[in-house]
Amino acid sequence: MMYDKEQLSARIEAYMQALPFPQEPDTLYEPIVYSLERGGKRLRPLLAAMACNVFRDTIDEVLPCAAAVEVFHNFTLLHDDIMDNAAVRRGKPSVQRKWGVNSAILSGDAMLIYAYRLLEQADTALLPQILRIFNDISLKVCEGQQYDMDFESLEHVPMESYLRMIELKTAVLLAGATAIGAVVGGASVEDRRRLYAFAIQLGMAFQIRDDILDSYGTEETLGKKIGGDILEGKKTFLTTAAMETADEDTRHKLAGLMHNKAMIPDDKIARVLAIYDRLGIRERAEQAVADYTAAALEALDGVSAPEERKAQLRSLAAALNRRMH
Amino acid sequence: MMYDKEQLSARIEAYMQALPFPQEPDTLYEPIVYSLERGGKRLRPLLAAMACNVFRDTIDEVLPCAAAVEVFHNFTLLHDDIMDNAAVRRGKPSVQRKWGVNSAILSGDAMLIYAYRLLEQADTALLPQILRIFNDISLKVCEGQQYDMDFESLEHVPMESYLRMIELKTAVLLAGATAIGAVVGGASVEDRRRLYAFAIQLGMAFQIRDDILDSYGTEETLGKKIGGDILEGKKTFLTTAAMETADEDTRHKLAGLMHNKAMIPDDKIARVLAIYDRLGIRERAEQAVADYTAAALEALDGVSAPEERKAQLRSLAAALNRRMH
């Protein structure tokens, strides 16, 4: 049968909440359970389950792999929060703020291993292929995070490098989840590749939408203050496009603003947004999201399955495109 | 054919030095290459290769798995050095001292994933079993590290808890390396279990020998100052045995000494050693090493292979027992 998004989400959530963790040492496992309890979109396991369901009527077989990707994703958030010295994650204290840095490092390590433990439940005939995809994307996510850190000390990053970075840091994990789902579903190599390509494009759109929302969303729907990226001087699609589009004078002004830590926050945000507006950056970002989404759907068209079996992935792409948070 | 220790070490070292790492981002991979270059005993891959060689004439098939365990081991050292704020590792600056904490966290994560990548090269028929052992020991090592950190804030740890901690933190990885080697070699389930038991006992002896050397070795052979554990107030077999053996008065005195940060280092070491001497702690530790080594060799006796095929493991156990560093 075909499952809709709500049914899949419910199955995934139930599976995630029932993951068996050892009781002892509680100092190791409590932060892991805490990290995984805090919800989030569960986008990656959802993609895995939907991709599986394109080719297969049952989704039980994909749940351990889907959960593995989600556990891996939450491991990256846990370690990223240490590197960014982040105090809050999804409205709650970050693990490192609650339990300390050492605990956050070690619990993160254990989460990463636990993700691999979930892969043990995959069909043994498929395991080599699944392990290869999982390793490949996991290492790429680390590479993306490293580029992101390396970029912090650069004044300007070429758009090509920025796009490569978000592909590694964000898109590849969505793509890997989707590809693993396809493998479990029994997809051909070609269809698995098309779905991987679909999710890469979707992931690019997803990250650029994130960048747009951080500057142009509303606090109510986003659940956090607007302009955080600007205040942190973070490289985003918006800053990268602006630096590329601006004349030398504006570029200089923008770089100065991004580095200025003394300015009143609301002032800083307003001035940066004024530059974006003058340069038409928001429109360019919206266009990029639309282009990537279109490319994603085109890749999906190529997947050799009846249209109705691809409907859930198609509507997920549309929902991500118009999301407000 | 049977390989001797030097031949196996040479093969392992050549394999480790030829591991293919991506070039970019160099900020991610340089610390990894640096960590793996720094040598060490390569004890874990050696055990894997020897265990394989008990049952099989070729050892090529075990090298990726042996390297995976060694990469994992070096990943744990890298992250442990962050948690301990260690400046030096094997006579060279630690990764976190050389590249910073964030780099050390992320490069460690990538190393852990890279270890799993090496497992991809295992025979697909054996992969599920190898992955299961690898996951099991990896998670246990994290648990052992967590107990070790938890123990820091306790005045006294029961001997049973201390032994369980070093089993998880140290012995289990030696045992896993040995068991994986046996699996690759084609051992029966029973022989794999016996070799696992052999290496657990060997690992216990190995860690207690480490504890003895830190207090009773010589700076020349050990390559570092004697008494480091005492100065750091670290829980070891010696402190644990002393706290257990001492009367209340001595126990109080020892606890006070361990916490005293103001005392002249050589004084502190001398006074703690004087208590150990009075209580016969060194002898008790030597007895424990001898007992664990005997238990290891007994487990090895049970392995159903000709005596000459087990000779290398037997002589490795003897060499570890009498090692000076």
XYZ file of C-alpha atoms in Angstrom:
650
model
C 0.000 0.000 0.000
C 0.940 3.655 -0.295
C 1.358 5.525 2.947
C 0.725 9.228 3.230
C 2.988 11.635 5.058
C 1.055 11.500 8.335
C 1.068 7.711 8.435
C 4.795 7.570 7.717
C 5.573 10.269 10.260
C 3.621 8.395 12.914
C 5.450 5.126 12.149
C 8.835 6.869 12.224
C 8.106 8.713 15.430
C 6.907 5.545 17.151
C 10.040 3.712 16.002
C 12.323 6.528 17.149
C 10.678 6.710 20.564
C 10.982 2.945 21.039
C 14.707 2.754 20.176
C 16.267 0.544 22.830
C 19.143 2.258 24.604
C 21.082 0.637 27.434
C 20.298 2.018 30.895
C 23.887 2.303 32.062
C 25.909 4.460 32.178
C 22.995 6.910 32.327
C 25.441 9.803 31.985
C 26.187 8.520 28.460
C 22.699 7.577 27.290
C 20.530 10.291 28.867
C 21.926 13.034 26.599
C 21.292 10.786 23.583
C 17.674 10.113 24.506
C 17.250 13.840 25.226
C 18.649 14.766 21.786
C 16.383 12.371 19.971
C 13.279 13.308 21.958
C 13.314 16.859 20.878
C 11.594 16.161 17.610
C 12.452 18.236 14.635
C 11.047 17.593 11.173
C 12.217 13.957 10.841
C 12.702 14.912 7.204
C 15.483 12.411 6.520
C 13.692 9.273 7.746
C 10.575 10.514 5.968
C 12.492 10.675 2.686
C 13.888 7.184 3.293
C 10.436 5.780 4.004
C 8.811 7.520 1.035
C 11.575 6.382 -1.329
C 11.151 2.802 -0.107
C 7.398 3.034 -0.494
C 7.755 4.051 -4.159
C 8.860 0.485 -4.931
C 7.506 -1.563 -2.071
C 4.211 -1.875 -0.241
C 5.685 -2.405 3.212
C 7.952 0.010 5.000
C 8.925 -1.995 8.103
C 12.237 -2.997 6.530
C 13.298 0.610 6.014
C 12.630 1.854 9.541
C 16.003 0.846 11.095
C 17.917 2.505 8.234
C 15.657 5.559 8.333
C 16.267 5.818 12.073
C 20.023 5.376 11.526
C 20.088 8.448 9.283
C 18.028 10.433 11.786
C 20.308 9.406 14.674
C 23.301 10.369 12.542
C 21.699 13.745 11.783
C 21.119 14.405 15.462
C 24.699 13.376 16.223
C 25.905 16.077 13.801
C 23.673 18.661 15.506
C 25.065 17.657 18.899
C 28.694 18.058 17.810
C 27.955 21.180 15.726
C 26.471 22.774 18.830
C 29.799 22.268 20.629
C 31.732 23.799 17.732
C 29.311 26.756 17.539
C 29.078 27.027 21.324
C 25.297 27.015 20.884
C 23.244 27.319 24.070
C 19.891 26.329 22.603
C 18.660 23.638 20.219
C 14.996 23.458 19.231
C 14.019 25.718 22.104
C 15.750 23.623 24.772
C 19.237 23.824 26.292
C 21.853 22.190 24.082
C 23.468 18.998 25.394
C 26.783 20.709 26.018
C 25.050 23.465 27.983
C 23.091 20.934 30.015
C 25.753 18.232 30.572
C 29.053 19.895 29.615
C 31.337 19.667 26.587
C 32.969 16.335 27.448
C 29.635 14.660 27.856
C 28.455 16.145 24.557
C 31.538 14.865 22.721
C 31.232 11.351 24.102
C 27.460 11.048 23.797
C 27.767 12.256 20.213
C 30.366 9.584 19.507
C 28.091 6.939 20.974
C 25.184 8.226 18.841
C 27.262 7.894 15.696
C 28.112 4.293 16.616
C 24.482 3.641 17.515
C 23.468 4.763 14.016
C 25.687 2.028 12.599
C 24.195 -0.424 15.037
C 20.768 0.224 13.540
C 22.156 -0.678 10.113
C 22.828 -4.210 11.426
C 19.102 -4.828 11.010
C 19.221 -4.273 7.271
C 18.774 -7.257 4.957
C 22.214 -8.898 4.806
C 22.097 -8.995 1.017
C 21.650 -5.216 0.942
C 23.987 -4.382 3.824
C 27.201 -3.843 1.805
C 25.440 -1.354 -0.458
C 23.699 0.430 2.419
C 26.911 0.638 4.440
C 28.732 2.089 1.419
C 26.118 4.811 0.921
C 25.943 5.558 4.630
C 29.731 5.881 4.979
C 29.982 7.999 1.873
C 27.388 10.536 2.948
C 28.577 10.604 6.561
C 32.112 11.482 5.574
C 30.819 14.114 3.153
C 28.775 15.733 5.924
C 32.002 16.068 7.962
C 33.720 17.597 4.932
C 30.857 20.071 4.538
C 31.055 21.041 8.201
C 34.814 21.533 7.836
C 34.336 23.829 4.801
C 31.704 25.749 6.755
C 34.214 26.303 9.589
C 36.999 27.158 7.135
C 34.747 29.758 5.481
C 34.244 31.594 8.785
C 37.678 33.183 8.504
C 37.200 34.249 4.861
C 35.703 37.602 3.948
C 34.065 36.298 0.809
C 33.348 32.832 -0.489
C 32.642 32.266 -4.203
C 29.066 31.127 -4.856
C 30.359 27.880 -6.330
C 32.181 27.048 -3.080
C 29.185 28.011 -0.991
C 26.916 25.758 -3.007
C 29.395 22.883 -2.780
C 29.553 23.365 0.984
C 25.775 23.194 1.506
C 25.588 20.251 -0.871
C 28.023 18.359 1.390
C 26.723 19.611 4.708
C 22.984 19.343 4.040
C 21.907 17.965 0.663
C 24.029 14.821 0.703
C 22.382 13.467 3.864
C 18.894 13.973 2.428
C 20.101 12.261 -0.734
C 21.686 9.384 1.140
C 18.521 8.820 3.175
C 16.515 8.728 -0.039
C 18.977 6.427 -1.800
C 19.057 3.995 1.124
C 15.257 3.994 1.157
C 15.286 3.174 -2.549
C 17.767 0.329 -2.014
C 15.596 -1.197 0.714
C 12.573 -0.780 -1.541
C 14.309 -2.758 -4.264
C 14.906 0.056 -6.767
C 17.155 -0.472 -9.784
C 20.567 1.206 -9.743
C 19.293 3.837 -12.202
C 16.247 4.683 -10.108
C 18.357 4.817 -6.978
C 20.638 7.332 -8.714
C 17.699 9.414 -9.929
C 16.252 9.540 -6.435
C 19.657 10.499 -5.059
C 19.786 13.329 -7.607
C 16.210 14.317 -6.724
C 17.112 14.663 -3.052
C 20.363 16.530 -3.742
C 18.377 19.205 -5.592
C 15.719 19.151 -2.898
C 18.406 19.565 -0.236
C 19.879 22.584 -1.991
C 16.425 24.186 -2.146
C 15.868 23.222 1.499
C 19.062 24.939 2.708
C 18.507 28.105 0.656
C 14.927 28.257 1.991
C 16.462 28.039 5.474
C 18.721 30.986 4.663
C 15.768 33.006 3.347
C 13.591 32.257 6.378
C 16.313 33.327 8.796
C 16.229 36.829 7.271
C 12.674 37.106 5.924
C 10.569 34.766 8.040
C 8.467 35.785 11.009
C 9.359 35.047 14.595
C 5.958 33.407 15.179
C 6.240 30.812 12.437
C 10.023 30.334 12.669
C 10.050 29.888 16.439
C 13.180 31.997 16.861
C 14.315 35.558 16.317
C 14.748 36.765 12.731
C 18.228 37.815 11.605
C 20.307 35.357 13.628
C 22.560 34.569 10.659
C 23.210 38.282 10.069
C 24.082 38.896 13.712
C 26.472 35.939 13.765
C 28.093 37.075 10.514
C 27.329 33.657 9.033
C 27.939 32.897 5.364
C 24.609 32.153 3.706
C 23.228 32.103 0.184
C 22.115 35.693 0.802
C 25.509 37.053 1.894
C 27.258 35.106 -0.858
C 24.909 36.360 -3.562
C 25.120 39.906 -2.201
C 28.921 39.930 -2.138
C 28.915 38.622 -5.677
C 26.357 41.096 -7.012
C 27.449 44.251 -5.190
C 29.844 46.908 -6.486
C 33.098 47.317 -4.607
C 31.793 50.068 -2.375
C 28.718 48.110 -1.258
C 30.777 44.945 -0.850
C 33.109 46.801 1.465
C 30.174 48.207 3.421
C 28.520 44.797 3.736
C 31.724 43.121 4.910
C 32.166 45.883 7.512
C 28.607 45.410 8.734
C 28.988 41.624 9.016
C 32.068 41.994 11.191
C 30.704 44.787 13.348
C 29.959 43.370 16.794
C 29.281 46.703 18.484
C 26.229 47.754 16.502
C 22.697 47.556 17.941
C 21.332 44.216 16.649
C 18.139 45.544 15.065
C 20.121 48.292 13.323
C 22.579 45.824 11.914
C 19.832 43.557 10.603
C 17.960 46.500 9.057
C 21.041 47.794 7.267
C 22.030 44.423 5.858
C 18.455 43.796 4.690
C 18.436 47.242 3.041
C 21.476 46.222 1.023
C 19.837 42.888 0.120
C 16.706 44.748 -1.015
C 18.676 47.138 -3.184
C 20.486 44.237 -4.831
C 17.383 42.065 -5.272
C 18.922 39.265 -3.211
C 15.693 37.844 -1.848
C 14.321 37.427 -5.380
C 17.517 35.747 -6.479
C 17.326 33.324 -3.563
C 13.657 32.579 -4.254
C 14.577 31.917 -7.859
C 17.320 29.529 -6.757
C 14.862 27.626 -4.555
C 12.397 27.423 -7.438
C 15.108 26.254 -9.844
C 16.417 23.563 -7.506
C 12.896 22.379 -6.745
C 12.136 22.171 -10.464
C 15.350 20.207 -11.030
C 14.369 17.880 -8.178
C 10.968 17.206 -9.703
C 12.524 16.628 -13.097
C 14.824 13.990 -11.610
C 11.782 12.427 -9.952
C 9.994 12.300 -13.322
C 12.744 10.005 -14.570
C 12.154 7.405 -11.850
C 10.460 4.399 -13.446
C 7.452 3.987 -11.182
C 3.779 4.868 -11.667
C 3.000 8.520 -11.047
C 0.803 7.772 -8.014
C 3.719 6.014 -6.266
C 5.792 9.170 -6.543
C 3.005 11.491 -5.392
C 4.180 11.611 -1.757
C 7.719 12.655 -2.691
C 6.317 15.233 -5.125
C 4.069 16.768 -2.509
C 6.861 16.723 0.099
C 9.029 18.734 -2.299
C 6.216 21.234 -2.770
C 5.617 21.489 0.976
C 9.313 22.116 1.663
C 9.326 24.794 -1.028
C 6.546 26.801 0.611
C 7.408 26.043 4.234
C 7.434 28.840 6.798
C 9.746 27.182 9.334
C 52.075 -19.807 6.085
C 52.631 -18.553 9.605
C 53.847 -15.004 9.933
C 55.952 -13.866 12.852
C 55.414 -10.638 14.730
C 57.904 -8.603 12.697
C 56.413 -9.700 9.392
C 52.896 -8.898 10.549
C 53.954 -5.540 11.980
C 55.613 -4.606 8.706
C 52.527 -5.550 6.697
C 50.254 -3.614 9.039
C 52.460 -0.538 9.061
C 52.713 -0.528 5.255
C 48.936 -0.854 5.005
C 48.336 1.931 7.539
C 50.736 4.300 5.794
C 49.108 3.653 2.417
C 45.539 4.317 3.586
C 43.964 6.541 0.955
C 42.583 9.761 2.413
C 40.972 12.478 0.313
C 43.112 15.593 -0.181
C 40.367 18.109 0.498
C 39.496 19.685 2.843
C 43.063 19.409 4.132
C 41.968 20.978 7.413
C 39.885 17.842 8.015
C 42.280 15.159 6.791
C 45.670 16.494 7.898
C 44.940 15.936 11.604
C 43.822 12.390 10.786
C 46.968 11.536 8.859
C 49.009 13.142 11.658
C 47.253 11.025 14.312
C 47.825 7.814 12.420
C 51.447 8.576 11.576
C 52.493 8.771 15.140
C 52.924 5.057 15.495
C 52.168 3.460 18.793
C 52.254 -0.271 19.347
C 49.723 -1.235 16.658
C 48.716 -3.894 19.175
C 45.100 -4.148 18.023
C 45.755 -4.780 14.325
C 48.512 -7.174 15.359
C 46.042 -9.197 17.398
C 43.591 -9.196 14.483
C 46.253 -10.409 12.067
C 47.587 -13.076 14.440
C 44.081 -14.364 15.182
C 43.356 -14.586 11.452
C 46.653 -16.348 10.851
C 45.777 -19.053 13.389
C 43.189 -20.384 10.929
C 44.303 -19.079 7.560
C 47.574 -18.912 5.644
C 46.971 -15.498 4.086
C 46.398 -12.306 6.015
C 45.569 -9.852 3.187
C 41.854 -10.223 3.867
C 42.203 -9.121 7.489
C 44.205 -5.965 6.868
C 41.255 -3.591 6.200
C 39.474 -4.786 9.363
C 42.698 -4.647 11.370
C 43.250 -1.094 10.139
C 39.634 -0.212 10.979
C 40.194 -1.180 14.608
C 43.459 0.793 14.713
C 41.798 3.874 13.180
C 38.996 3.508 15.727
C 41.541 3.259 18.549
C 43.285 6.427 17.377
C 39.930 8.178 17.095
C 39.299 7.399 20.782
C 42.733 8.793 21.706
C 41.990 11.962 19.745
C 38.677 12.586 21.497
C 40.025 11.453 24.896
C 42.773 14.057 24.553
C 40.116 16.771 24.218
C 38.262 15.504 27.287
C 41.513 15.290 29.288
C 42.821 18.563 27.857
C 46.034 16.672 27.028
C 48.800 18.689 25.389
C 50.968 15.776 24.295
C 50.352 12.406 22.664
C 53.240 10.029 21.957
C 55.765 12.831 22.425
C 54.101 15.175 19.930
C 51.524 17.948 20.355
C 47.977 16.564 20.566
C 45.641 17.358 17.671
C 43.553 19.731 19.750
C 46.685 21.600 20.840
C 47.946 21.818 17.268
C 44.681 22.510 15.391
C 42.182 23.496 18.097
C 39.303 21.719 19.795
C 36.741 22.074 16.988
C 39.130 20.586 14.495
C 39.899 17.732 16.881
C 36.195 16.975 17.381
C 35.423 16.952 13.674
C 38.546 15.101 12.546
C 37.825 12.497 15.209
C 34.285 12.094 13.893
C 35.623 11.636 10.376
C 38.123 9.039 11.643
C 35.342 7.046 13.246
C 33.412 7.057 9.971
C 36.583 6.195 8.075
C 37.005 3.118 10.272
C 33.592 1.923 9.104
C 34.570 2.680 5.551
C 37.445 0.225 5.866
C 34.964 -2.466 6.907
C 33.337 -2.151 3.463
C 36.250 -4.187 2.143
C 35.399 -7.200 4.271
C 33.995 -10.278 2.567
C 30.276 -9.555 2.112
C 29.352 -12.912 3.635
C 31.223 -11.968 6.821
C 30.252 -8.301 6.901
C 27.113 -8.599 9.074
C 29.045 -10.489 11.734
C 32.049 -8.146 11.587
C 29.838 -5.053 11.739
C 28.015 -6.497 14.754
C 31.258 -7.120 16.648
C 32.682 -3.751 15.649
C 29.569 -1.843 16.775
C 29.375 -3.776 20.007
C 32.956 -3.090 21.059
C 32.870 0.535 19.882
C 29.857 1.351 21.984
C 31.398 -0.433 24.955
C 34.572 1.646 24.634
C 32.405 4.791 24.892
C 30.708 3.330 27.969
C 34.107 2.620 29.520
C 35.275 6.170 28.839
C 32.062 7.489 30.419
C 32.591 5.390 33.572
C 36.191 6.627 33.705
C 34.949 10.239 33.618
C 32.195 9.499 36.140
C 34.771 7.972 38.520
C 36.817 11.189 38.567
C 34.352 12.795 40.961
C 34.225 9.805 43.317
C 36.610 9.431 46.226
C 36.733 5.676 46.007
C 35.645 3.204 43.388
C 35.052 -0.452 44.307
C 37.572 -2.804 42.659
C 34.759 -4.551 40.821
C 33.686 -1.268 39.188
C 37.258 -0.368 38.345
C 37.826 -3.730 36.658
C 34.560 -3.430 34.726
C 35.628 0.051 33.558
C 39.011 -1.065 32.206
C 37.397 -4.099 30.631
C 35.089 -1.780 28.677
C 37.595 0.959 27.993
C 40.598 -1.183 27.077
C 40.123 -4.945 27.037
C 37.024 -5.039 24.860
C 38.752 -3.372 21.903
C 41.641 -5.846 22.032
C 39.082 -8.641 22.231
C 37.036 -7.266 19.347
C 40.127 -6.947 17.165
C 41.008 -10.550 17.951
C 37.469 -11.817 17.355
C 37.206 -10.007 14.014
C 40.542 -11.494 12.990
C 39.228 -14.934 13.907
C 36.055 -14.374 11.868
C 38.069 -13.347 8.811
C 40.308 -16.368 9.346
C 37.289 -18.645 9.275
C 37.208 -19.701 12.940
C 34.227 -21.556 14.365
C 31.907 -19.637 16.675
C 33.413 -21.469 19.666
C 36.989 -20.608 18.723
C 36.013 -17.013 18.048
C 34.534 -16.842 21.551
C 37.624 -18.421 23.091
C 39.875 -15.940 21.326
C 37.625 -13.108 22.459
C 37.957 -14.377 26.040
C 41.730 -14.746 25.580
C 42.043 -11.092 24.535
C 39.747 -9.811 27.297
C 42.066 -11.379 29.877
C 45.102 -10.122 27.981
C 43.598 -6.619 27.896
C 43.042 -6.634 31.654
C 46.673 -7.646 32.196
C 47.745 -5.007 29.667
C 45.935 -2.168 31.466
C 47.120 -3.178 34.928
C 50.684 -3.427 33.569
C 50.175 0.149 32.285
C 49.142 1.237 35.773
C 52.187 -0.468 37.323
C 54.611 1.055 34.805
C 53.283 4.551 35.421
C 54.322 4.275 39.080
C 57.195 1.779 38.977
C 58.692 2.064 35.481
C 61.740 4.098 34.588
C 61.617 7.324 32.643
C 64.105 5.969 30.077
C 62.103 2.907 29.076
C 58.662 4.452 29.547
C 59.470 7.604 27.557
C 57.651 9.859 30.001
C 57.909 10.924 33.636
C 57.048 8.380 36.306
C 54.112 9.110 38.605
C 51.856 10.946 36.129
C 48.784 9.046 37.317
C 49.512 9.917 40.960
C 49.966 13.610 40.157
C 46.696 13.716 38.194
C 44.873 11.901 40.995
C 43.789 9.269 38.474
C 41.976 6.109 39.538
C 44.163 3.097 38.744
C 44.422 -0.496 39.837
C 46.978 0.702 42.406
C 44.818 3.416 43.981
C 41.798 1.143 43.929
C 43.658 -1.748 45.553
C 45.222 0.604 48.103
C 41.903 2.178 49.089
C 40.439 -1.269 49.461
C 43.312 -2.698 51.533
C 44.094 0.273 53.766
C 42.693 0.904 57.254
C 40.486 3.955 57.655
C 43.328 6.194 58.765
C 45.547 5.328 55.777
C 42.608 5.556 53.397
C 41.904 9.050 54.621
C 45.560 9.996 54.242
C 45.744 8.568 50.710
C 42.572 10.351 49.596
C 43.956 13.602 50.974
C 47.230 13.097 49.127
C 45.499 12.332 45.821
C 43.495 15.566 46.006
C 46.374 17.738 47.170
C 47.392 19.994 44.276
C 49.746 22.199 46.261
C 52.332 19.573 47.213
C 55.734 19.343 45.512
C 55.266 16.677 42.806
C 58.174 14.429 43.820
C 57.052 14.557 47.457
C 53.552 13.573 46.558
C 54.721 10.653 44.432
C 57.113 9.461 47.169
C 54.439 9.559 49.859
C 51.868 7.703 47.788
C 54.453 5.080 46.827
C 55.377 4.688 50.491
C 51.767 3.841 51.263
C 51.656 1.397 48.344
C 54.830 -0.270 49.622
C 53.482 -0.612 53.119
C 50.298 -2.196 51.784
C 52.053 -4.486 49.288
C 50.146 -2.953 46.373
C 52.788 -3.511 43.736
C 52.885 -7.215 44.520
C 49.122 -7.402 44.377
C 49.110 -5.702 40.969
C 51.858 -8.002 39.668
C 49.816 -10.946 40.879
C 46.756 -9.633 39.043
C 48.769 -9.296 35.817
C 50.082 -12.833 36.242
C 46.599 -14.186 36.962
C 44.997 -12.461 33.977
C 47.830 -13.578 31.708
C 47.428 -17.163 32.917
C 43.686 -16.979 32.296
C 44.376 -15.624 28.814
C 46.704 -18.495 27.989
C 44.199 -20.987 29.354
C 41.536 -19.601 27.027
C 44.020 -19.858 24.177
C 44.646 -23.522 25.040
C 41.002 -24.230 24.317
C 41.210 -22.910 20.752
C 41.084 -25.888 18.395
C 44.146 -25.272 16.282
C 47.606 -26.862 16.293
C 49.920 -25.507 18.964
C 52.351 -23.995 16.426
C 49.551 -21.885 14.914
C 48.892 -20.323 18.322
C 52.569 -19.712 19.108
C 52.557 -16.076 17.964
C 49.611 -15.151 20.187
C 51.216 -16.997 23.079
C 54.501 -15.161 22.710
C 52.711 -11.809 22.284
C 50.960 -12.414 25.615
C 54.312 -13.179 27.246
C 55.926 -10.089 25.705
C 53.098 -7.840 26.918
C 53.424 -9.350 30.395
C 57.097 -8.414 30.722
C 56.991 -5.157 28.752
C 58.763 -2.072 30.069
C 56.756 0.555 28.142
